[in-house]
Tab-separated table of C-alpha atoms in Angstrom:
chain	number	residue	atom	x	y	z
A	1	MET	CA	-15.178	-29.517	26.897
A	2	ALA	CA	-13.480	-27.568	24.102
A	3	LEU	CA	-13.927	-30.043	21.231
A	4	PRO	CA	-17.003	-31.939	20.065
A	5	THR	CA	-17.394	-35.684	20.440
A	6	LEU	CA	-17.446	-37.059	16.914
A	7	LYS	CA	-17.884	-40.570	15.549
A	8	SER	CA	-16.695	-40.158	11.962
A	9	LEU	CA	-14.663	-37.940	9.665
A	10	GLU	CA	-17.820	-36.790	7.926
A	11	GLU	CA	-19.060	-35.265	11.187
A	12	CYS	CA	-16.051	-32.935	11.266
A	13	ILE	CA	-17.911	-30.500	9.000
A	14	ASP	CA	-21.300	-30.860	10.697
A	15	PHE	CA	-22.143	-27.295	11.814
A	16	LYS	CA	-24.678	-28.486	14.395
A	17	LYS	CA	-22.135	-30.738	16.077
A	18	THR	CA	-18.900	-28.781	15.685
A	19	VAL	CA	-20.023	-25.161	16.007
A	20	GLU	CA	-23.477	-24.675	17.547
A	21	PRO	CA	-22.734	-26.360	20.921
A	22	PHE	CA	-19.864	-23.928	21.513
A	23	ILE	CA	-21.537	-20.647	20.542
A	24	PRO	CA	-22.442	-19.902	24.225
A	25	GLN	CA	-18.690	-19.817	24.923
A	26	LEU	CA	-18.479	-16.713	22.741
A	27	TYR	CA	-20.952	-14.863	24.942
A	28	ASP	CA	-19.229	-15.986	28.155
A	29	LEU	CA	-15.666	-15.336	26.958
A	30	PRO	CA	-15.398	-11.583	27.802
A	31	ALA	CA	-16.504	-12.127	31.410
A	32	LYS	CA	-14.227	-15.145	31.839
A	33	LEU	CA	-11.297	-13.246	30.366
A	34	ALA	CA	-11.950	-10.326	32.715
A	35	ASP	CA	-12.028	-12.718	35.704
A	36	VAL	CA	-8.769	-14.336	34.648
A	37	LEU	CA	-7.016	-10.987	34.234
A	38	ALA	CA	-8.401	-9.650	37.525
A	39	SER	CA	-7.444	-12.706	39.565
A	40	ARG	CA	-4.263	-13.425	37.605
A	41	GLU	CA	-5.388	-16.972	37.003
A	42	ASP	CA	-3.954	-19.265	34.362
A	43	ILE	CA	-4.891	-17.695	31.024
A	44	VAL	CA	-3.518	-20.741	29.195
A	45	LYS	CA	-6.183	-22.885	30.853
A	46	LEU	CA	-8.906	-20.514	29.684
A	47	TYR	CA	-7.392	-20.667	26.198
A	48	THR	CA	-7.386	-24.484	26.035
A	49	ASP	CA	-10.823	-24.760	27.686
A	50	THR	CA	-12.339	-22.590	24.956
A	51	ASN	CA	-13.190	-24.069	21.584
A	52	PRO	CA	-10.469	-22.821	19.178
A	53	LEU	CA	-13.003	-21.878	16.475
A	54	ILE	CA	-14.836	-19.664	18.983
A	55	SER	CA	-11.717	-18.029	20.429
A	56	GLY	CA	-10.376	-17.345	16.938
A	57	PHE	CA	-13.665	-15.728	15.927
A	58	ALA	CA	-13.591	-13.606	19.096
A	59	ILE	CA	-10.117	-12.367	18.174
A	60	SER	CA	-11.345	-11.361	14.706
A	61	ILE	CA	-14.194	-9.333	16.260
A	62	PHE	CA	-11.788	-7.637	18.658
A	63	LEU	CA	-9.410	-6.778	15.815
A	64	GLY	CA	-12.342	-5.417	13.828
A	65	ALA	CA	-12.959	-2.939	16.622
A	66	VAL	CA	-9.271	-1.996	16.623
A	67	PHE	CA	-9.347	-1.438	12.853
A	68	LEU	CA	-12.488	0.670	13.170
A	69	VAL	CA	-11.125	2.989	15.854
A	70	THR	CA	-7.731	3.314	14.164
A	71	ALA	CA	-9.315	4.131	10.793
A	72	GLU	CA	-11.650	6.766	12.194
A	73	VAL	CA	-8.976	8.421	14.337
A	74	ASN	CA	-6.450	8.594	11.506
A	75	HIS	CA	-8.955	9.080	8.649
A	76	ASN	CA	-7.093	6.281	6.897
A	77	TYR	CA	-9.088	3.222	5.838
A	78	SER	CA	-6.300	0.811	4.902
A	79	GLN	CA	-5.876	-0.591	8.416
A	80	VAL	CA	-7.145	-4.038	7.427
A	81	ASP	CA	-4.988	-3.881	4.287
A	82	ARG	CA	-1.886	-3.614	6.462
A	83	ALA	CA	-2.847	-6.758	8.377
A	84	TRP	CA	-4.177	-8.726	5.394
A	85	SER	CA	-0.951	-10.600	4.680
A	86	VAL	CA	-0.469	-11.661	8.308
A	87	LEU	CA	-3.834	-12.525	9.838
A	88	PRO	CA	-4.728	-15.792	7.993
A	89	THR	CA	-1.347	-17.214	9.000
A	90	PHE	CA	-1.836	-15.921	12.551
A	91	TYR	CA	-5.157	-17.777	12.774
A	92	ILE	CA	-3.732	-21.011	11.356
A	93	ALA	CA	-0.928	-20.699	13.925
A	94	HIS	CA	-3.633	-20.233	16.573
A	95	PHE	CA	-5.168	-23.611	15.682
A	96	ASP	CA	-1.711	-25.188	15.580
A	97	VAL	CA	-0.712	-23.823	18.985
A	98	TRP	CA	-4.053	-24.818	20.490
A	99	SER	CA	-3.661	-28.387	19.218
A	100	ARG	CA	-0.226	-28.639	20.800
A	101	LEU	CA	-1.418	-27.334	24.157
A	102	ALA	CA	-4.443	-29.650	24.073
A	103	GLY	CA	-2.398	-32.674	23.019
A	104	VAL	CA	-4.147	-33.097	19.661
A	105	PRO	CA	-2.121	-34.416	16.660
A	106	ASN	CA	-1.030	-31.421	14.609
A	107	GLN	CA	0.952	-32.682	11.602
A	108	ARG	CA	-1.569	-31.403	9.054
A	109	LEU	CA	-1.716	-28.052	10.827
A	110	ASP	CA	2.072	-27.849	10.655
A	111	ALA	CA	1.878	-28.439	6.908
A	112	ALA	CA	-0.830	-25.788	6.528
A	113	LEU	CA	1.202	-23.333	8.588
A	114	LEU	CA	4.228	-23.968	6.354
A	115	PHE	CA	2.560	-22.855	3.122
A	116	SER	CA	0.696	-20.032	4.877
A	117	THR	CA	3.880	-18.632	6.407
A	118	ILE	CA	5.551	-18.550	2.980
A	119	TRP	CA	2.414	-16.877	1.592
A	120	SER	CA	2.571	-14.246	4.353
A	121	ILE	CA	6.261	-13.507	3.874
A	122	ARG	CA	5.829	-13.019	0.118
A	123	LEU	CA	2.699	-10.879	0.341
A	124	THR	CA	4.047	-8.775	3.216
A	125	PHE	CA	7.228	-8.077	1.263
A	126	ASN	CA	5.256	-7.089	-1.831
A	127	TYR	CA	3.019	-4.769	0.181
A	128	TRP	CA	6.041	-3.216	1.920
A	129	ARG	CA	7.983	-2.481	-1.263
A	130	LYS	CA	4.935	-0.730	-2.722
A	131	GLY	CA	4.920	1.595	0.285
A	132	GLY	CA	1.916	0.066	2.020
A	133	TYR	CA	3.418	0.457	5.496
A	134	GLU	CA	4.482	4.060	5.073
A	135	VAL	CA	2.774	6.600	7.321
A	136	GLY	CA	-0.358	7.911	5.629
A	137	SER	CA	-0.356	5.262	2.900
A	138	GLU	CA	-3.870	4.270	1.806
A	139	ASP	CA	-5.390	2.221	-1.007
A	140	TYR	CA	-6.289	4.762	-3.705
A	141	ARG	CA	-9.667	3.061	-4.231
A	142	TRP	CA	-10.916	4.090	-0.786
A	143	GLY	CA	-10.329	7.721	-1.741
A	144	ILE	CA	-12.320	7.285	-4.953
A	145	ILE	CA	-15.225	5.655	-3.096
A	146	ARG	CA	-15.217	8.468	-0.493
A	147	LYS	CA	-15.694	11.007	-3.270
A	148	GLN	CA	-18.615	9.093	-4.775
A	149	VAL	CA	-20.768	8.586	-1.658
A	150	PRO	CA	-21.996	10.849	1.177
A	151	LYS	CA	-19.702	11.079	4.191
A	152	ALA	CA	-22.200	9.403	6.530
A	153	VAL	CA	-22.652	6.490	4.118
A	154	PHE	CA	-18.907	5.933	3.905
A	155	HIS	CA	-18.619	5.865	7.715
A	156	VAL	CA	-21.310	3.175	7.858
A	157	PHE	CA	-19.371	1.333	5.137
A	158	ASN	CA	-16.296	1.474	7.361
A	159	TRP	CA	-18.171	0.382	10.496
A	160	THR	CA	-19.513	-2.665	8.680
A	161	PHE	CA	-17.544	-3.876	5.683
A	162	ILE	CA	-14.080	-2.293	5.833
A	163	SER	CA	-13.329	-2.923	9.505
A	164	PHE	CA	-15.474	-5.801	10.765
A	165	ILE	CA	-16.553	-7.868	7.761
A	166	GLN	CA	-13.071	-7.930	6.245
A	167	SER	CA	-11.595	-8.855	9.624
A	168	VAL	CA	-13.999	-11.788	9.959
A	169	LEU	CA	-13.323	-12.770	6.332
A	170	LEU	CA	-9.611	-13.130	7.036
A	171	TYR	CA	-10.506	-15.457	9.903
A	172	LEU	CA	-12.887	-17.514	7.766
A	173	LEU	CA	-10.127	-18.059	5.197
A	174	ALA	CA	-8.119	-19.802	7.921
A	175	ALA	CA	-11.101	-21.564	9.555
A	176	PRO	CA	-10.713	-24.782	7.473
A	177	ALA	CA	-7.790	-25.455	9.812
A	178	TYR	CA	-10.453	-26.278	12.432
A	179	VAL	CA	-11.564	-29.244	10.308
A	180	LEU	CA	-7.946	-30.367	9.917
A	181	LEU	CA	-7.688	-30.261	13.699
A	182	LEU	CA	-10.875	-32.304	14.224
A	183	ALA	CA	-9.954	-34.819	11.516
A	184	ALA	CA	-6.647	-35.535	13.264
A	185	LYS	CA	-8.582	-37.622	15.795
A	186	PHE	CA	-9.348	-40.145	13.052
A	187	GLU	CA	-6.338	-39.698	10.735
A	188	PRO	CA	-3.443	-38.147	12.656
A	189	ASP	CA	-0.741	-38.719	10.039
A	190	VAL	CA	-0.048	-36.634	6.950
A	191	SER	CA	-0.893	-38.504	3.741
A	192	ASP	CA	0.405	-38.172	0.196
A	193	ILE	CA	-2.760	-36.267	-0.723
A	194	ASP	CA	-2.065	-33.802	2.082
A	195	MET	CA	1.380	-33.191	0.630
A	196	PHE	CA	-0.222	-32.764	-2.790
A	197	TYR	CA	-2.342	-29.951	-1.394
A	198	VAL	CA	0.737	-28.347	0.138
A	199	ALA	CA	2.522	-28.575	-3.219
A	200	VAL	CA	-0.448	-26.990	-5.009
A	201	GLU	CA	-0.562	-24.179	-2.458
A	202	LEU	CA	3.154	-23.493	-2.829
A	203	GLY	CA	2.766	-23.553	-6.617
A	204	LEU	CA	0.010	-20.952	-6.383
A	205	VAL	CA	2.162	-18.800	-4.098
A	206	LEU	CA	4.956	-19.034	-6.665
A	207	THR	CA	2.541	-18.038	-9.447
A	208	GLU	CA	1.405	-15.018	-7.432
A	209	TYR	CA	5.033	-14.062	-6.813
A	210	LEU	CA	5.912	-14.273	-10.523
A	211	ALA	CA	2.880	-12.181	-11.508
A	212	ASP	CA	3.614	-9.484	-8.932
A	213	GLN	CA	7.296	-9.435	-9.868
A	214	GLN	CA	6.480	-9.031	-13.552
A	215	GLN	CA	4.157	-6.139	-12.689
A	216	TRP	CA	6.833	-4.587	-10.463
A	217	ASN	CA	9.482	-4.822	-13.194
A	218	PHE	CA	7.134	-3.235	-15.725
A	219	GLN	CA	6.158	-0.352	-13.447
A	220	ALA	CA	9.820	0.293	-12.597
A	221	ALA	CA	10.705	0.361	-16.315
A	222	LYS	CA	7.788	2.706	-17.006
A	223	ARG	CA	8.925	5.115	-14.259
A	224	ASP	CA	12.480	5.136	-15.620
A	225	TYR	CA	11.180	5.713	-19.146
A	226	LYS	CA	9.132	8.730	-18.050
A	227	ILE	CA	12.108	10.246	-16.209
A	228	SER	CA	14.985	9.490	-18.554
A	229	GLY	CA	13.321	8.557	-21.838
A	230	LYS	CA	15.359	5.352	-21.909
A	231	VAL	CA	13.757	1.966	-22.553
A	232	SER	CA	14.847	-0.669	-20.009
A	233	GLN	CA	16.192	-3.979	-21.196
A	234	GLY	CA	13.458	-6.557	-21.728
A	235	PHE	CA	10.839	-4.013	-22.771
A	236	THR	CA	9.962	-2.085	-25.906
A	237	GLN	CA	8.969	1.535	-26.274
A	238	ALA	CA	5.535	0.445	-27.526
A	239	GLU	CA	4.956	-1.560	-24.341
A	240	LEU	CA	5.875	1.352	-22.099
A	241	ASP	CA	3.842	3.833	-24.139
A	242	ARG	CA	0.833	1.536	-23.816
A	243	GLY	CA	0.970	2.115	-20.050
A	244	PHE	CA	-0.017	-1.317	-18.715
A	245	ILE	CA	1.615	-4.735	-18.737
A	246	THR	CA	0.531	-7.408	-21.217
A	247	SER	CA	3.593	-9.674	-21.186
A	248	GLY	CA	4.410	-12.809	-19.202
A	249	LEU	CA	1.497	-14.171	-17.198
A	250	TRP	CA	-0.357	-10.939	-17.927
A	251	GLY	CA	-0.604	-11.927	-21.577
A	252	TYR	CA	-2.948	-14.761	-20.607
A	253	SER	CA	-4.795	-13.278	-17.628
A	254	ARG	CA	-5.555	-9.643	-16.823
A	255	HIS	CA	-5.069	-10.394	-13.128
A	256	PRO	CA	-2.955	-13.542	-12.657
A	257	ASN	CA	-1.974	-12.469	-9.133
A	258	PHE	CA	-5.637	-12.090	-8.138
A	259	ALA	CA	-6.448	-15.465	-9.690
A	260	ALA	CA	-3.705	-17.146	-7.658
A	261	GLU	CA	-4.777	-15.404	-4.432
A	262	GLN	CA	-8.364	-16.612	-4.734
A	263	SER	CA	-7.225	-20.116	-5.659
A	264	ILE	CA	-4.933	-20.368	-2.631
A	265	TRP	CA	-7.794	-20.074	-0.159
A	266	PHE	CA	-10.249	-22.069	-2.250
A	267	PHE	CA	-7.810	-25.002	-2.317
A	268	PHE	CA	-7.228	-24.663	1.420
A	269	TYR	CA	-10.984	-25.045	1.891
A	270	GLN	CA	-10.905	-28.037	-0.478
A	271	TRP	CA	-8.143	-29.535	1.622
A	272	SER	CA	-10.472	-29.472	4.635
A	273	CYS	CA	-13.158	-31.162	2.524
A	274	PHE	CA	-10.717	-33.922	1.621
A	275	ALA	CA	-9.696	-34.325	5.253
A	276	SER	CA	-13.348	-34.810	6.251
A	277	LYS	CA	-14.200	-36.936	3.201
A	278	SER	CA	-16.827	-34.411	2.130
A	279	LEU	CA	-17.571	-32.652	-1.162
A	280	TYR	CA	-18.452	-29.333	0.471
A	281	SER	CA	-19.087	-27.705	3.846
A	282	TRP	CA	-20.269	-24.473	5.474
A	283	LEU	CA	-16.650	-23.288	5.429
A	284	ALA	CA	-17.094	-22.461	1.728
A	285	VAL	CA	-18.441	-19.108	2.953
A	286	GLY	CA	-14.855	-17.824	3.354
A	287	PRO	CA	-13.451	-18.446	-0.147
A	288	VAL	CA	-16.799	-17.681	-1.808
A	289	PHE	CA	-16.977	-14.299	-0.093
A	290	LEU	CA	-13.340	-13.657	-1.046
A	291	ILE	CA	-14.147	-14.378	-4.701
A	292	MET	CA	-17.111	-12.004	-4.518
A	293	LEU	CA	-14.878	-9.345	-2.973
A	294	PHE	CA	-12.342	-9.725	-5.775
A	295	GLN	CA	-15.103	-9.405	-8.362
A	296	GLY	CA	-16.056	-5.985	-7.010
A	297	SER	CA	-12.488	-4.855	-6.407
A	298	THR	CA	-11.370	-5.936	-9.890
A	299	TRP	CA	-14.336	-4.191	-11.525
A	300	LEU	CA	-13.403	-0.902	-9.827
A	301	THR	CA	-9.704	-1.306	-10.650
A	302	GLU	CA	-10.411	-1.979	-14.314
A	303	LEU	CA	-12.889	0.889	-14.527
A	304	ILE	CA	-10.111	3.236	-13.405
A	305	THR	CA	-7.499	1.628	-15.666
A	306	ALA	CA	-9.704	1.725	-18.758
A	307	GLY	CA	-10.205	5.440	-18.190
A	308	LYS	CA	-6.440	6.010	-18.202
A	309	TYR	CA	-5.298	3.828	-21.108
A	310	PRO	CA	-7.118	3.786	-24.509
A	311	GLU	CA	-5.921	0.299	-25.455
A	312	TYR	CA	-7.130	-1.346	-22.249
A	313	SER	CA	-10.604	-2.055	-23.668
A	314	LYS	CA	-8.997	-4.103	-26.479
A	315	TYR	CA	-6.930	-5.950	-23.891
A	316	GLN	CA	-10.108	-6.693	-21.920
A	317	ALA	CA	-11.806	-8.065	-25.040
A	318	ARG	CA	-8.990	-10.521	-25.801
A	319	VAL	CA	-7.698	-11.620	-22.373
A	320	GLY	CA	-9.719	-13.235	-19.579
A	321	THR	CA	-10.089	-11.473	-16.243
A	322	PHE	CA	-8.690	-14.354	-14.183
A	323	VAL	CA	-8.792	-17.515	-16.289
A	324	PRO	CA	-7.112	-17.605	-19.741
A	325	THR	CA	-9.576	-17.722	-22.629
A	326	GLY	CA	-7.068	-19.110	-25.132
A	327	ILE	CA	-3.601	-20.572	-25.565
A	328	SER	CA	-2.136	-17.504	-27.267
A	329	ALA	CA	-0.799	-14.517	-25.369
A	330	TYR	CA	-2.091	-11.018	-25.982
A	331	LYS	CA	-0.482	-9.204	-28.893
A	332	ARG	CA	-0.981	-5.590	-29.735
A	333	SER	CA	-2.642	-4.968	-33.061
A	334	GLY	CA	-0.191	-3.256	-35.370
A	335	PRO	CA	-1.025	-0.597	-37.954
A	336	LYS	CA	-2.837	-1.856	-41.038
A	337	ILE	CA	-0.556	-2.146	-44.048
A	338	ILE	CA	-2.094	-0.729	-47.225
A	339	ARG	CA	-0.563	-1.891	-50.528
A	340	THR	CA	0.107	0.688	-53.248
A	341	SER	CA	-2.247	-1.211	-55.569
A	342	GLU	CA	-5.073	-0.911	-52.984
A	343	LEU	CA	-4.296	2.804	-52.560
A	344	ALA	CA	-4.484	3.335	-56.322
A	345	LYS	CA	-7.862	1.600	-56.456
A	346	LYS	CA	-9.206	3.849	-53.666
A	347	GLN	CA	-7.971	6.970	-55.493
A	348	LYS	CA	-9.762	5.864	-58.690
């Protein structure tokens, strides 16, 4: 049996009933897969006979090994980065496909796959235009970390966090889809609240797009200014000389794109809580770990940025990291105006 026998919606997030009974399938899966491939048996049957949460987790472990080998062979540690924008959607699609093959209602999963696909398309495009898929491209922060720690320590960091833990994290972000699948037994139809969650998710994707586009426009204007000395329309020379963007959404949050990204997966987790009529569940581990990851990543990014731009510390003091701290946008402090009367008093 691939799914647990449940009596209520609340049981859909019960770890002991929905996860623990199927853990042995994880240990047996490699041998069963080898038998299927050797005898050319029906692999679809093995797929539907295996709990979808377990098979999805197994895929994330396998991909972690692929990321590890690829990173070590190429001495490039952005392998997970290249797959980041695709894997959560791939895993949600996995739950959706499994539900169809198993004959389980899948309307909520279709709705989740809709917003996730749009999220993937947008993020993949943004990563591509920044050169993320070019041969040899690597996140500059990995290079900085490599210089700060011994070589052996960095390899252990890759074997654990970079390759495997991040791979599993991307799966855990999509794992709330498992609860949506289980809840379909009790409430198969999409409700107005479900559509509200979809609308919120799409709104967050739009916010992330606007923030990234504003950053892209600023960086393009800054590059043109350095080459030609001309100030692009929509910007001022003072803004470009400052070196970092403080307009648009960036006037209220230092990282509006990061804030939206974390919120997207937190609200997806909350959607699963609503579907199971629960306030919280063990699936919080995914979005909580993502938030922790962004805390560390943002700290390193800002440490580097503050070292490059003198005014950044003032920007940090006035604008919240993720959440706005006020209703007014950031404004650069202008030079202090000294009246002639004040100057005369100082001279006396």
